mmCIF file of C-alpha atoms in Angstrom:
data_model
loop_
_atom_site.group_PDB
_atom_site.id
_atom_site.type_symbol
_atom_site.label_atom_id
_atom_site.label_comp_id
_atom_site.label_asym_id
_atom_site.label_seq_id
_atom_site.Cartn_x
_atom_site.Cartn_y
_atom_site.Cartn_z
ATOM 1 C CA MET A 5 6.266 -25.578 -11.807
ATOM 2 C CA TYR A 6 7.957 -24.477 -8.598
ATOM 3 C CA ILE A 7 5.822 -24.612 -5.440
ATOM 4 C CA VAL A 8 6.806 -23.446 -1.954
ATOM 5 C CA GLU A 9 5.850 -26.334 0.345
ATOM 6 C CA SER A 10 7.898 -25.989 3.542
ATOM 7 C CA LYS A 11 7.012 -23.780 6.504
ATOM 8 C CA GLY A 12 10.506 -22.275 6.466
ATOM 9 C CA GLY A 13 10.237 -21.387 2.778
ATOM 10 C CA ALA A 14 6.864 -19.769 3.418
ATOM 11 C CA ILE A 15 8.289 -17.596 6.216
ATOM 12 C CA VAL A 16 11.157 -16.462 3.951
ATOM 13 C CA CYS A 17 8.592 -15.449 1.311
ATOM 14 C CA MET A 18 6.617 -13.507 3.946
ATOM 15 C CA LEU A 19 9.679 -11.635 5.205
ATOM 16 C CA LEU A 20 10.752 -10.655 1.686
ATOM 17 C CA ALA A 21 7.190 -9.561 0.916
ATOM 18 C CA LEU A 22 7.135 -7.482 4.103
ATOM 19 C CA LEU A 23 10.270 -5.621 3.005
ATOM 20 C CA VAL A 24 9.194 -4.769 -0.544
ATOM 21 C CA LEU A 25 5.525 -4.090 0.261
ATOM 22 C CA GLY A 26 6.635 -1.600 2.896
ATOM 23 C CA THR A 27 8.981 0.168 0.467
ATOM 24 C CA TRP A 28 6.915 0.838 -2.654
ATOM 25 C CA PRO A 29 4.458 3.258 -0.940
ATOM 26 C CA ALA A 30 7.439 5.434 0.044
ATOM 27 C CA LEU A 31 8.414 5.776 -3.624
ATOM 28 C CA ILE A 32 4.888 6.831 -4.623
ATOM 29 C CA THR A 33 4.778 9.347 -1.757
ATOM 30 C CA LEU A 34 8.189 10.705 -2.759
ATOM 31 C CA LEU A 35 6.943 11.472 -6.278
ATOM 32 C CA GLU A 36 3.754 13.136 -5.015
ATOM 33 C CA ARG A 37 5.767 15.364 -2.679
ATOM 34 C CA ARG A 38 7.983 16.340 -5.600
ATOM 35 C CA GLY A 39 4.925 17.511 -7.516
ATOM 36 C CA ARG A 40 4.320 14.648 -9.950
ATOM 37 C CA LEU A 41 0.636 14.137 -10.656
ATOM 38 C CA PRO A 42 -0.727 10.974 -8.979
ATOM 39 C CA GLN A 43 -2.514 9.973 -12.197
ATOM 40 C CA HIS A 44 0.812 9.877 -14.069
ATOM 41 C CA THR A 45 2.549 7.980 -11.277
ATOM 42 C CA TYR A 46 -0.176 5.383 -10.889
ATOM 43 C CA LEU A 47 -0.378 4.688 -14.630
ATOM 44 C CA ASP A 48 3.365 3.973 -14.671
ATOM 45 C CA TYR A 49 3.115 1.908 -11.495
ATOM 46 C CA THR A 50 0.321 -0.292 -12.803
ATOM 47 C CA ILE A 51 2.259 -1.210 -15.970
ATOM 48 C CA THR A 52 5.197 -2.730 -14.113
ATOM 49 C CA ASN A 53 2.902 -4.212 -11.471
ATOM 50 C CA LEU A 54 1.375 -6.347 -14.236
ATOM 51 C CA LEU A 55 4.835 -7.019 -15.672
ATOM 52 C CA ALA A 56 5.925 -8.534 -12.342
ATOM 53 C CA ALA A 57 2.998 -10.994 -12.451
ATOM 54 C CA VAL A 58 3.875 -11.985 -16.026
ATOM 55 C CA ILE A 59 7.533 -12.568 -15.070
ATOM 56 C CA ILE A 60 6.510 -14.728 -12.093
ATOM 57 C CA ALA A 61 4.073 -16.749 -14.238
ATOM 58 C CA LEU A 62 6.607 -17.353 -17.019
ATOM 59 C CA THR A 63 9.362 -18.423 -14.619
ATOM 60 C CA PHE A 64 8.051 -20.100 -11.454
ATOM 61 C CA GLY A 65 4.844 -21.087 -13.241
ATOM 62 C CA GLN A 66 6.670 -22.859 -16.062
ATOM 63 C CA ILE A 67 9.576 -24.508 -14.212
ATOM 64 C CA GLY A 68 9.485 -28.315 -14.356
ATOM 65 C CA ASP A 69 6.934 -30.721 -15.767
ATOM 66 C CA SER A 70 3.216 -30.112 -15.862
ATOM 67 C CA THR A 71 1.037 -32.632 -13.993
ATOM 68 C CA VAL A 72 -2.712 -33.215 -13.867
ATOM 69 C CA GLU A 73 -3.038 -31.815 -10.339
ATOM 70 C CA ARG A 74 -0.443 -29.081 -10.810
ATOM 71 C CA PRO A 75 -0.517 -27.906 -14.408
ATOM 72 C CA ASN A 76 1.893 -25.273 -15.638
ATOM 73 C CA PHE A 77 0.814 -21.716 -16.363
ATOM 74 C CA PHE A 78 0.227 -22.093 -20.112
ATOM 75 C CA THR A 79 -1.686 -25.347 -19.598
ATOM 76 C CA GLN A 80 -4.124 -23.725 -17.188
ATOM 77 C CA LEU A 81 -4.895 -20.819 -19.496
ATOM 78 C CA SER A 82 -6.942 -23.140 -21.721
ATOM 79 C CA GLN A 83 -8.792 -25.010 -18.948
ATOM 80 C CA ASP A 84 -12.420 -24.472 -17.888
ATOM 81 C CA ASN A 85 -11.653 -22.764 -14.587
ATOM 82 C CA TRP A 86 -13.514 -19.484 -14.985
ATOM 83 C CA SER A 87 -15.275 -19.625 -11.640
ATOM 84 C CA SER A 88 -11.890 -19.516 -9.892
ATOM 85 C CA VAL A 89 -10.579 -16.964 -12.370
ATOM 86 C CA LEU A 90 -13.430 -14.621 -11.440
ATOM 87 C CA PHE A 91 -12.510 -14.869 -7.748
ATOM 88 C CA ALA A 92 -8.904 -13.985 -8.614
ATOM 89 C CA MET A 93 -10.014 -11.047 -10.745
ATOM 90 C CA ALA A 94 -12.363 -9.803 -8.016
ATOM 91 C CA GLY A 95 -9.376 -9.755 -5.670
ATOM 92 C CA GLY A 96 -7.439 -7.678 -8.188
ATOM 93 C CA VAL A 97 -10.303 -5.181 -8.483
ATOM 94 C CA VAL A 98 -10.518 -4.485 -4.741
ATOM 95 C CA LEU A 99 -6.717 -4.301 -4.408
ATOM 96 C CA SER A 100 -6.568 -1.739 -7.226
ATOM 97 C CA LEU A 101 -9.281 0.387 -5.611
ATOM 98 C CA GLY A 102 -7.485 0.169 -2.265
ATOM 99 C CA ASN A 103 -4.107 1.161 -3.708
ATOM 100 C CA LEU A 104 -5.662 4.077 -5.578
ATOM 101 C CA SER A 105 -7.363 5.337 -2.408
ATOM 102 C CA THR A 106 -4.180 5.161 -0.344
ATOM 103 C CA GLN A 107 -2.276 7.192 -2.932
ATOM 104 C CA TYR A 108 -4.485 10.188 -2.098
ATOM 105 C CA ALA A 109 -4.783 9.349 1.606
ATOM 106 C CA TRP A 110 -0.980 9.451 2.059
ATOM 107 C CA ALA A 111 -1.030 13.160 1.209
ATOM 108 C CA PHE A 112 -3.672 13.978 3.834
ATOM 109 C CA VAL A 113 -2.652 11.953 6.880
ATOM 110 C CA GLY A 114 0.887 10.754 6.145
ATOM 111 C CA LEU A 115 2.459 7.512 5.002
ATOM 112 C CA SER A 116 2.819 5.983 8.467
ATOM 113 C CA VAL A 117 -0.759 6.453 9.695
ATOM 114 C CA VAL A 118 -2.347 5.313 6.414
ATOM 115 C CA GLU A 119 -0.313 2.121 6.322
ATOM 116 C CA VAL A 120 -0.995 1.325 9.981
ATOM 117 C CA ILE A 121 -4.778 1.756 9.791
ATOM 118 C CA SER A 122 -5.298 0.047 6.416
ATOM 119 C CA SER A 123 -2.941 -2.832 7.230
ATOM 120 C CA SER A 124 -4.473 -3.412 10.648
ATOM 121 C CA MET A 125 -7.977 -3.501 9.175
ATOM 122 C CA THR A 126 -6.707 -6.018 6.615
ATOM 123 C CA VAL A 127 -5.455 -8.298 9.359
ATOM 124 C CA VAL A 128 -8.490 -7.977 11.626
ATOM 125 C CA ILE A 129 -11.003 -8.712 8.846
ATOM 126 C CA GLY A 130 -8.980 -10.568 6.214
ATOM 127 C CA THR A 131 -7.109 -12.872 8.574
ATOM 128 C CA THR A 132 -10.330 -13.957 10.245
ATOM 129 C CA LEU A 133 -11.882 -14.786 6.873
ATOM 130 C CA ASN A 134 -8.753 -16.641 5.723
ATOM 131 C CA TYR A 135 -8.573 -18.650 8.951
ATOM 132 C CA PHE A 136 -11.973 -20.201 8.293
ATOM 133 C CA LEU A 137 -11.441 -20.527 4.527
ATOM 134 C CA ASP A 138 -8.173 -22.413 5.144
ATOM 135 C CA GLY A 139 -9.915 -25.007 7.320
ATOM 136 C CA LYS A 140 -8.331 -23.655 10.522
ATOM 137 C CA ILE A 141 -4.832 -24.910 9.652
ATOM 138 C CA ASN A 142 -3.329 -22.033 11.643
ATOM 139 C CA LYS A 143 -3.116 -22.216 15.424
ATOM 140 C CA ALA A 144 -6.043 -20.147 16.677
ATOM 141 C CA GLU A 145 -4.616 -19.736 20.180
ATOM 142 C CA ILE A 146 -1.605 -17.984 18.608
ATOM 143 C CA LEU A 147 -3.207 -16.393 15.555
ATOM 144 C CA PHE A 148 -5.953 -14.360 17.192
ATOM 145 C CA PRO A 149 -3.781 -12.764 19.902
ATOM 146 C CA GLY A 150 -1.714 -11.525 16.949
ATOM 147 C CA VAL A 151 -4.875 -10.149 15.355
ATOM 148 C CA GLY A 152 -5.597 -8.439 18.670
ATOM 149 C CA CYS A 153 -2.191 -6.737 18.528
ATOM 150 C CA PHE A 154 -3.072 -5.319 15.120
ATOM 151 C CA LEU A 155 -6.401 -4.081 16.463
ATOM 152 C CA VAL A 156 -4.623 -2.257 19.293
ATOM 153 C CA ALA A 157 -2.266 -0.797 16.679
ATOM 154 C CA VAL A 158 -5.267 0.717 14.853
ATOM 155 C CA CYS A 159 -6.334 2.553 18.001
ATOM 156 C CA LEU A 160 -2.799 3.746 18.635
ATOM 157 C CA ALA A 161 -2.474 4.894 15.003
ATOM 158 C CA SER A 162 -5.571 7.058 15.354
ATOM 159 C CA ALA A 163 -4.088 8.577 18.519
ATOM 160 C CA VAL A 164 -0.775 9.194 16.737
ATOM 161 C CA HIS A 165 -2.596 10.927 13.897
ATOM 162 C CA SER A 166 -4.585 13.131 16.255
ATOM 163 C CA SER A 167 -1.511 14.095 18.262
ATOM 164 C CA ASN A 168 0.585 14.759 15.157
ATOM 165 C CA ALA A 169 -2.180 16.888 13.611
ATOM 166 C CA ALA A 170 -2.214 19.012 16.765
ATOM 167 C CA ASP A 171 1.572 19.370 16.501
ATOM 168 C CA TYR A 172 1.247 20.539 12.868
ATOM 169 C CA LYS A 173 -1.395 23.087 13.828
ATOM 170 C CA ALA A 174 0.840 24.459 16.558
ATOM 171 C CA LYS A 175 3.790 24.750 14.160
ATOM 172 C CA LEU A 176 1.721 26.584 11.537
ATOM 173 C CA SER A 177 0.285 29.040 14.067
ATOM 174 C CA SER A 178 3.374 31.253 13.765
ATOM 175 C CA TRP A 179 5.191 32.835 10.825
ATOM 176 C CA PRO A 180 7.904 33.726 9.966
ATOM 177 C CA ILE A 181 9.629 31.069 11.997
ATOM 178 C CA ASP A 182 13.241 30.567 12.980
ATOM 179 C CA ASN A 183 14.379 27.082 11.976
ATOM 180 C CA GLU A 184 16.872 26.993 14.822
ATOM 181 C CA THR A 185 14.789 28.257 17.757
ATOM 182 C CA GLY A 186 11.297 27.518 16.498
ATOM 183 C CA LYS A 187 10.162 31.024 17.572
ATOM 184 C CA GLY A 188 8.143 33.344 15.392
ATOM 185 C CA THR A 189 5.252 35.757 15.125
ATOM 186 C CA GLU A 190 1.576 34.964 14.867
ATOM 187 C CA LEU A 191 -0.151 34.616 11.506
ATOM 188 C CA SER A 192 -3.497 35.957 10.400
ATOM 189 C CA SER A 193 -6.464 33.689 9.773
ATOM 190 C CA ALA A 194 -5.449 33.361 6.125
ATOM 191 C CA SER A 195 -1.915 32.427 7.125
ATOM 192 C CA GLU A 196 -1.410 29.403 4.909
ATOM 193 C CA GLU A 197 -2.516 31.101 1.673
ATOM 194 C CA ALA A 198 -0.645 34.304 2.520
ATOM 195 C CA VAL A 199 2.557 32.424 3.276
ATOM 196 C CA LEU A 200 2.363 30.387 0.100
ATOM 197 C CA LYS A 201 1.822 33.543 -1.955
ATOM 198 C CA ASP A 202 4.701 35.250 -0.171
ATOM 199 C CA ARG A 203 7.025 32.320 -0.894
ATOM 200 C CA GLU A 204 6.006 32.313 -4.564
ATOM 201 C CA ASN A 205 6.974 35.996 -4.763
ATOM 202 C CA GLY A 206 10.376 35.277 -3.276
ATOM 203 C CA GLY A 207 9.651 36.285 0.313
ATOM 204 C CA GLY A 208 10.434 34.493 3.567
ATOM 205 C CA PRO A 209 13.589 32.841 4.831
ATOM 206 C CA ILE A 210 16.243 31.836 2.318
ATOM 207 C CA ARG A 211 17.734 29.015 4.377
ATOM 208 C CA LYS A 212 16.700 25.449 3.649
ATOM 209 C CA ALA A 213 13.879 24.460 5.967
ATOM 210 C CA LYS A 214 14.536 21.775 8.528
ATOM 211 C CA ALA A 215 12.201 18.774 8.662
ATOM 212 C CA GLY A 216 9.353 19.235 11.087
ATOM 213 C CA THR A 217 9.351 23.049 11.098
ATOM 214 C CA ALA A 218 6.548 25.301 9.848
ATOM 215 C CA THR A 219 8.758 26.406 6.962
ATOM 216 C CA PHE A 220 9.262 22.784 5.948
ATOM 217 C CA LEU A 221 5.516 22.078 5.982
ATOM 218 C CA ILE A 222 4.710 25.147 3.900
ATOM 219 C CA GLU A 223 7.492 24.476 1.386
ATOM 220 C CA LEU A 224 6.155 20.941 1.054
ATOM 221 C CA GLU A 225 2.632 22.229 0.384
ATOM 222 C CA LYS A 226 4.000 24.475 -2.345
ATOM 223 C CA ARG A 227 5.745 21.599 -4.166
ATOM 224 C CA ARG A 228 3.327 18.709 -3.787
ATOM 225 C CA SER A 229 0.704 17.755 -6.371
ATOM 226 C CA ILE A 230 -2.114 17.062 -3.877
ATOM 227 C CA LYS A 231 -2.796 20.226 -1.881
ATOM 228 C CA VAL A 232 -3.924 19.533 1.687
ATOM 229 C CA PHE A 233 -3.864 22.911 3.462
ATOM 230 C CA GLY A 234 -7.375 24.102 4.294
ATOM 231 C CA LYS A 235 -8.881 20.648 3.710
ATOM 232 C CA SER A 236 -10.360 18.403 6.347
ATOM 233 C CA MET A 237 -8.245 15.490 7.586
ATOM 234 C CA PHE A 238 -11.536 13.572 7.597
ATOM 235 C CA ILE A 239 -11.119 13.130 3.827
ATOM 236 C CA GLY A 240 -7.822 11.323 4.338
ATOM 237 C CA LEU A 241 -9.180 9.109 7.114
ATOM 238 C CA THR A 242 -12.257 8.220 5.033
ATOM 239 C CA LEU A 243 -10.038 7.182 2.115
ATOM 240 C CA THR A 244 -7.843 5.219 4.523
ATOM 241 C CA PHE A 245 -10.712 3.219 6.025
ATOM 242 C CA PHE A 246 -12.160 2.555 2.550
ATOM 243 C CA ALA A 247 -8.758 1.237 1.480
ATOM 244 C CA GLY A 248 -8.645 -0.944 4.597
ATOM 245 C CA VAL A 249 -11.945 -2.592 3.653
ATOM 246 C CA CYS A 250 -10.675 -3.217 0.102
ATOM 247 C CA PHE A 251 -7.401 -4.691 1.341
ATOM 248 C CA SER A 252 -9.330 -6.957 3.718
ATOM 249 C CA LEU A 253 -11.050 -8.688 0.810
ATOM 250 C CA PHE A 254 -8.351 -9.253 -1.805
ATOM 251 C CA SER A 255 -6.523 -12.053 0.041
ATOM 252 C CA PRO A 256 -9.687 -14.093 0.872
ATOM 253 C CA ALA A 257 -10.765 -13.737 -2.765
ATOM 254 C CA PHE A 258 -7.380 -15.046 -3.907
ATOM 255 C CA ASN A 259 -7.650 -17.861 -1.369
ATOM 256 C CA LEU A 260 -10.978 -18.912 -2.895
ATOM 257 C CA ALA A 261 -9.430 -18.762 -6.368
ATOM 258 C CA THR A 262 -6.583 -21.147 -5.540
ATOM 259 C CA ASN A 263 -8.287 -23.565 -3.140
ATOM 260 C CA ASP A 264 -11.913 -23.673 -4.373
ATOM 261 C CA GLN A 265 -13.419 -23.957 -0.878
ATOM 262 C CA TRP A 266 -16.892 -23.302 -2.278
ATOM 263 C CA HIS A 267 -16.532 -26.118 -4.876
ATOM 264 C CA THR A 268 -17.385 -24.018 -7.905
ATOM 265 C CA LEU A 269 -15.061 -25.880 -10.293
ATOM 266 C CA LYS A 270 -16.383 -28.748 -12.391
ATOM 267 C CA GLN A 271 -15.345 -32.238 -11.371
ATOM 268 C CA GLY A 272 -11.917 -33.140 -12.734
ATOM 269 C CA VAL A 273 -10.819 -29.555 -13.346
ATOM 270 C CA PRO A 274 -7.649 -28.798 -11.321
ATOM 271 C CA LYS A 275 -7.550 -25.838 -8.961
ATOM 272 C CA LEU A 276 -5.795 -22.682 -10.090
ATOM 273 C CA VAL A 277 -2.133 -22.679 -9.141
ATOM 274 C CA VAL A 278 -0.806 -19.554 -7.427
ATOM 275 C CA TYR A 279 0.929 -18.209 -10.538
ATOM 276 C CA THR A 280 -2.081 -18.507 -12.836
ATOM 277 C CA ALA A 281 -4.375 -16.956 -10.236
ATOM 278 C CA PHE A 282 -1.872 -14.145 -9.666
ATOM 279 C CA PHE A 283 -1.748 -13.440 -13.404
ATOM 280 C CA TYR A 284 -5.539 -13.010 -13.645
ATOM 281 C CA PHE A 285 -5.512 -11.083 -10.367
ATOM 282 C CA SER A 286 -2.964 -8.623 -11.785
ATOM 283 C CA VAL A 287 -4.741 -8.275 -15.137
ATOM 284 C CA SER A 288 -7.948 -7.097 -13.461
ATOM 285 C CA CYS A 289 -5.918 -4.811 -11.183
ATOM 286 C CA PHE A 290 -4.292 -3.319 -14.286
ATOM 287 C CA VAL A 291 -7.559 -2.779 -16.170
ATOM 288 C CA ILE A 292 -9.292 -1.026 -13.247
ATOM 289 C CA ALA A 293 -6.281 1.205 -12.581
ATOM 290 C CA LEU A 294 -5.950 2.064 -16.275
ATOM 291 C CA VAL A 295 -9.614 3.043 -16.698
ATOM 292 C CA LEU A 296 -9.845 5.065 -13.475
ATOM 293 C CA ASN A 297 -6.566 6.938 -13.890
ATOM 294 C CA ILE A 298 -7.163 7.851 -17.529
ATOM 295 C CA SER A 299 -10.520 9.211 -16.354
ATOM 296 C CA PHE A 300 -8.775 11.133 -13.556
ATOM 297 C CA LEU A 301 -6.441 12.715 -16.114
ATOM 298 C CA TYR A 302 -9.394 14.674 -17.524
ATOM 299 C CA HIS A 303 -11.611 14.733 -14.419
ATOM 300 C CA PRO A 304 -9.209 14.918 -11.446
ATOM 301 C CA ALA A 305 -10.299 14.386 -7.839
ATOM 302 C CA LEU A 306 -9.514 16.336 -4.644
ATOM 303 C CA GLY A 307 -8.253 19.434 -6.414
ATOM 304 C CA VAL A 308 -5.441 17.729 -8.336
ATOM 305 C CA SER A 309 -4.417 19.484 -11.572
ATOM 306 C CA LYS A 310 -6.032 18.432 -14.824
ATOM 307 C CA SER A 311 -3.851 16.621 -17.359
ATOM 308 C CA SER A 312 -4.101 14.616 -20.587
ATOM 309 C CA PHE A 313 -2.842 11.330 -21.965
ATOM 310 C CA LYS A 314 -0.413 13.235 -24.194
ATOM 311 C CA ALA A 315 0.971 15.105 -21.171
ATOM 312 C CA TYR A 316 1.326 11.794 -19.320
ATOM 313 C CA LEU A 317 3.373 10.266 -22.139
ATOM 314 C CA LYS A 318 5.725 13.271 -22.093
ATOM 315 C CA ASP A 319 6.159 13.247 -18.305
ATOM 316 C CA TRP A 320 9.413 11.379 -17.637
ATOM 317 C CA ASN A 321 10.132 13.155 -14.367
ATOM 318 C CA GLY A 322 10.285 10.362 -11.796
ATOM 319 C CA ARG A 323 8.971 7.691 -14.158
ATOM 320 C CA GLY A 324 11.750 5.293 -13.197
ATOM 321 C CA TRP A 325 10.758 5.484 -9.521
ATOM 322 C CA ALA A 326 7.120 4.804 -10.427
ATOM 323 C CA PHE A 327 8.158 1.787 -12.509
ATOM 324 C CA LEU A 328 10.249 0.501 -9.597
ATOM 325 C CA ALA A 329 7.303 0.927 -7.204
ATOM 326 C CA GLY A 330 5.113 -1.201 -9.478
ATOM 327 C CA LEU A 331 7.713 -3.959 -9.664
ATOM 328 C CA LEU A 332 8.187 -3.994 -5.886
ATOM 329 C CA CYS A 333 4.443 -4.181 -5.260
ATOM 330 C CA GLY A 334 3.955 -6.904 -7.877
ATOM 331 C CA PHE A 335 6.754 -9.127 -6.584
ATOM 332 C CA GLY A 336 5.682 -8.447 -2.993
ATOM 333 C CA ASN A 337 2.120 -9.593 -3.656
ATOM 334 C CA GLY A 338 3.417 -12.650 -5.488
ATOM 335 C CA LEU A 339 5.667 -13.611 -2.563
ATOM 336 C CA GLN A 340 2.788 -13.125 -0.115
ATOM 337 C CA PHE A 341 0.578 -15.499 -2.109
ATOM 338 C CA MET A 342 3.351 -18.071 -2.510
ATOM 339 C CA GLY A 343 3.894 -18.106 1.256
ATOM 340 C CA GLY A 344 0.155 -18.129 1.957
ATOM 341 C CA GLN A 345 -0.476 -21.152 -0.236
ATOM 342 C CA ALA A 346 2.091 -23.110 1.769
ATOM 343 C CA ALA A 347 1.508 -21.934 5.345
ATOM 344 C CA GLY A 348 -2.022 -20.548 5.229
ATOM 345 C CA TYR A 349 -3.188 -17.145 4.038
ATOM 346 C CA ALA A 350 -4.063 -16.121 7.599
ATOM 347 C CA ALA A 351 -0.403 -16.393 8.637
ATOM 348 C CA ALA A 352 0.712 -14.704 5.407
ATOM 349 C CA ASP A 353 -1.180 -11.613 6.524
ATOM 350 C CA ALA A 354 1.862 -10.993 8.736
ATOM 351 C CA VAL A 355 3.188 -9.045 5.743
ATOM 352 C CA GLN A 356 0.604 -6.416 6.621
ATOM 353 C CA ALA A 357 3.094 -5.286 9.262
ATOM 354 C CA LEU A 358 4.584 -3.299 6.397
ATOM 355 C CA PRO A 359 4.077 -0.064 8.433
ATOM 356 C CA LEU A 360 7.265 -1.096 10.251
ATOM 357 C CA VAL A 361 9.067 -0.496 6.959
ATOM 358 C CA SER A 362 6.960 2.420 5.680
ATOM 359 C CA THR A 363 7.272 4.310 8.985
ATOM 360 C CA PHE A 364 11.050 3.993 8.714
ATOM 361 C CA TRP A 365 10.929 5.498 5.210
ATOM 362 C CA GLY A 366 8.434 8.130 6.366
ATOM 363 C CA VAL A 367 10.845 9.350 9.025
ATOM 364 C CA VAL A 368 14.040 9.063 6.935
ATOM 365 C CA LEU A 369 12.775 10.381 3.587
ATOM 366 C CA PHE A 370 9.931 12.722 4.490
ATOM 367 C CA GLY A 371 10.703 14.002 7.975
ATOM 368 C CA GLU A 372 7.467 12.674 9.444
ATOM 369 C CA TYR A 373 7.269 13.190 13.233
ATOM 370 C CA ARG A 374 10.334 15.449 13.291
ATOM 371 C CA ARG A 375 10.079 18.034 16.097
ATOM 372 C CA SER A 376 6.818 16.514 17.295
ATOM 373 C CA SER A 377 5.611 16.490 20.886
ATOM 374 C CA ARG A 378 6.697 13.974 23.492
ATOM 375 C CA ARG A 379 3.160 12.545 23.526
ATOM 376 C CA THR A 380 3.366 11.819 19.785
ATOM 377 C CA TYR A 381 6.699 10.030 20.186
ATOM 378 C CA ILE A 382 5.376 7.850 23.014
ATOM 379 C CA LEU A 383 2.284 6.875 21.004
ATOM 380 C CA LEU A 384 4.422 6.161 17.928
ATOM 381 C CA PHE A 385 6.750 3.882 19.915
ATOM 382 C CA CYS A 386 3.796 1.953 21.375
ATOM 383 C CA MET A 387 2.253 1.559 17.927
ATOM 384 C CA LEU A 388 5.442 0.147 16.412
ATOM 385 C CA PHE A 389 5.958 -2.162 19.392
ATOM 386 C CA MET A 390 2.495 -3.658 18.832
ATOM 387 C CA PHE A 391 3.367 -4.279 15.189
ATOM 388 C CA ILE A 392 6.587 -6.063 16.050
ATOM 389 C CA ALA A 393 4.680 -8.278 18.482
ATOM 390 C CA ALA A 394 1.973 -8.962 15.889
ATOM 391 C CA VAL A 395 4.479 -10.048 13.208
ATOM 392 C CA GLY A 396 6.134 -12.567 15.498
ATOM 393 C CA ILE A 397 2.830 -13.961 16.740
ATOM 394 C CA LEU A 398 1.237 -14.334 13.294
ATOM 395 C CA MET A 399 4.299 -16.066 11.835
ATOM 396 C CA ALA A 400 4.381 -18.392 14.841
ATOM 397 C CA SER A 401 0.824 -19.448 13.967
ATOM 398 C CA SER A 402 1.887 -20.751 10.537
ATOM 399 C CA GLY A 403 0.437 -24.136 9.657
ATOM 400 C CA HIS A 404 1.030 -26.488 6.742
ATOM 401 C CA ARG A 405 -1.427 -26.974 3.871
ATOM 402 C CA LYS A 406 -1.822 -30.621 2.948
#
């Protein structure tokens, strides 16, 4: 079995995890904006997310000889370690609920803001829990200033969201709009519905809308599977904060599964290795996602269109992207846990700076913050600066598990 033991190896794992964990949400958002039902996307995603855990277990978990203290993956499957297994599975449950919530929240408040708020909550709560669970192996004088940077980022993210929402409202207050000058005429109170109906009947400008314009926003609303016009942004923020709480708990639960700080294992039973724990973690994540999304096919939430399992099986539009998103998330979580086991799970929470990556994709792929106000740009820059500082500080706090 291969184990990451050096501090340098742990940091490499964290950086790779940061890259892939910041990329997969962009793929899910891309499919939603193209009109694919979130239930279909998430069912595809969860299949390959489990597949990634199986691949990791059968490779890294089986390399080399099995020892008493570090048994291989297959050896551990038959051992009496169910107390630790339950901790791992509990972590998978809360991660699945968090991922499901963010899939809907992205539509309401945007990829960048959702990732910033949920990730920052994960660090503020989860890192504190992991610091004490890990026996304080991370340097507190470095770690907690990094946590403070994430906390400031949460406040800045809320300000960015508020400012950007005001920008959107200003853009939608006029129609039709010139994509070059941004000038137009005022809409009636039922502007959004009237414009959408007009576009469906072939009316409005023929030119392709530029990112950030009113035309762009309305065309997006027409295509996407989760309709957000006329709905309160409070729904998106509520889902985001719920996801943040869920994400705060999955890493501490995994920590308990692999290190048995509460001494729930029987004497002589070895602790779960990372790969075995990650397998059980992913199985529970898969089961919860499968049950909830099959239910959502027939009883959709937040105004999403109703579907069926037969329709899901026939829907191959964007399936490859959904499969790729699941693989990226699965390997990203695995890398985070591998690095955390070596350098401390508190330091491994540096991967929660994934908004650095997701904001990049949000701007490049989806035109987020295009043609926004100067105030929004200043707040966005400050938010990203705090994340960069937080990543460096948290990684500098890395310790070494004995």
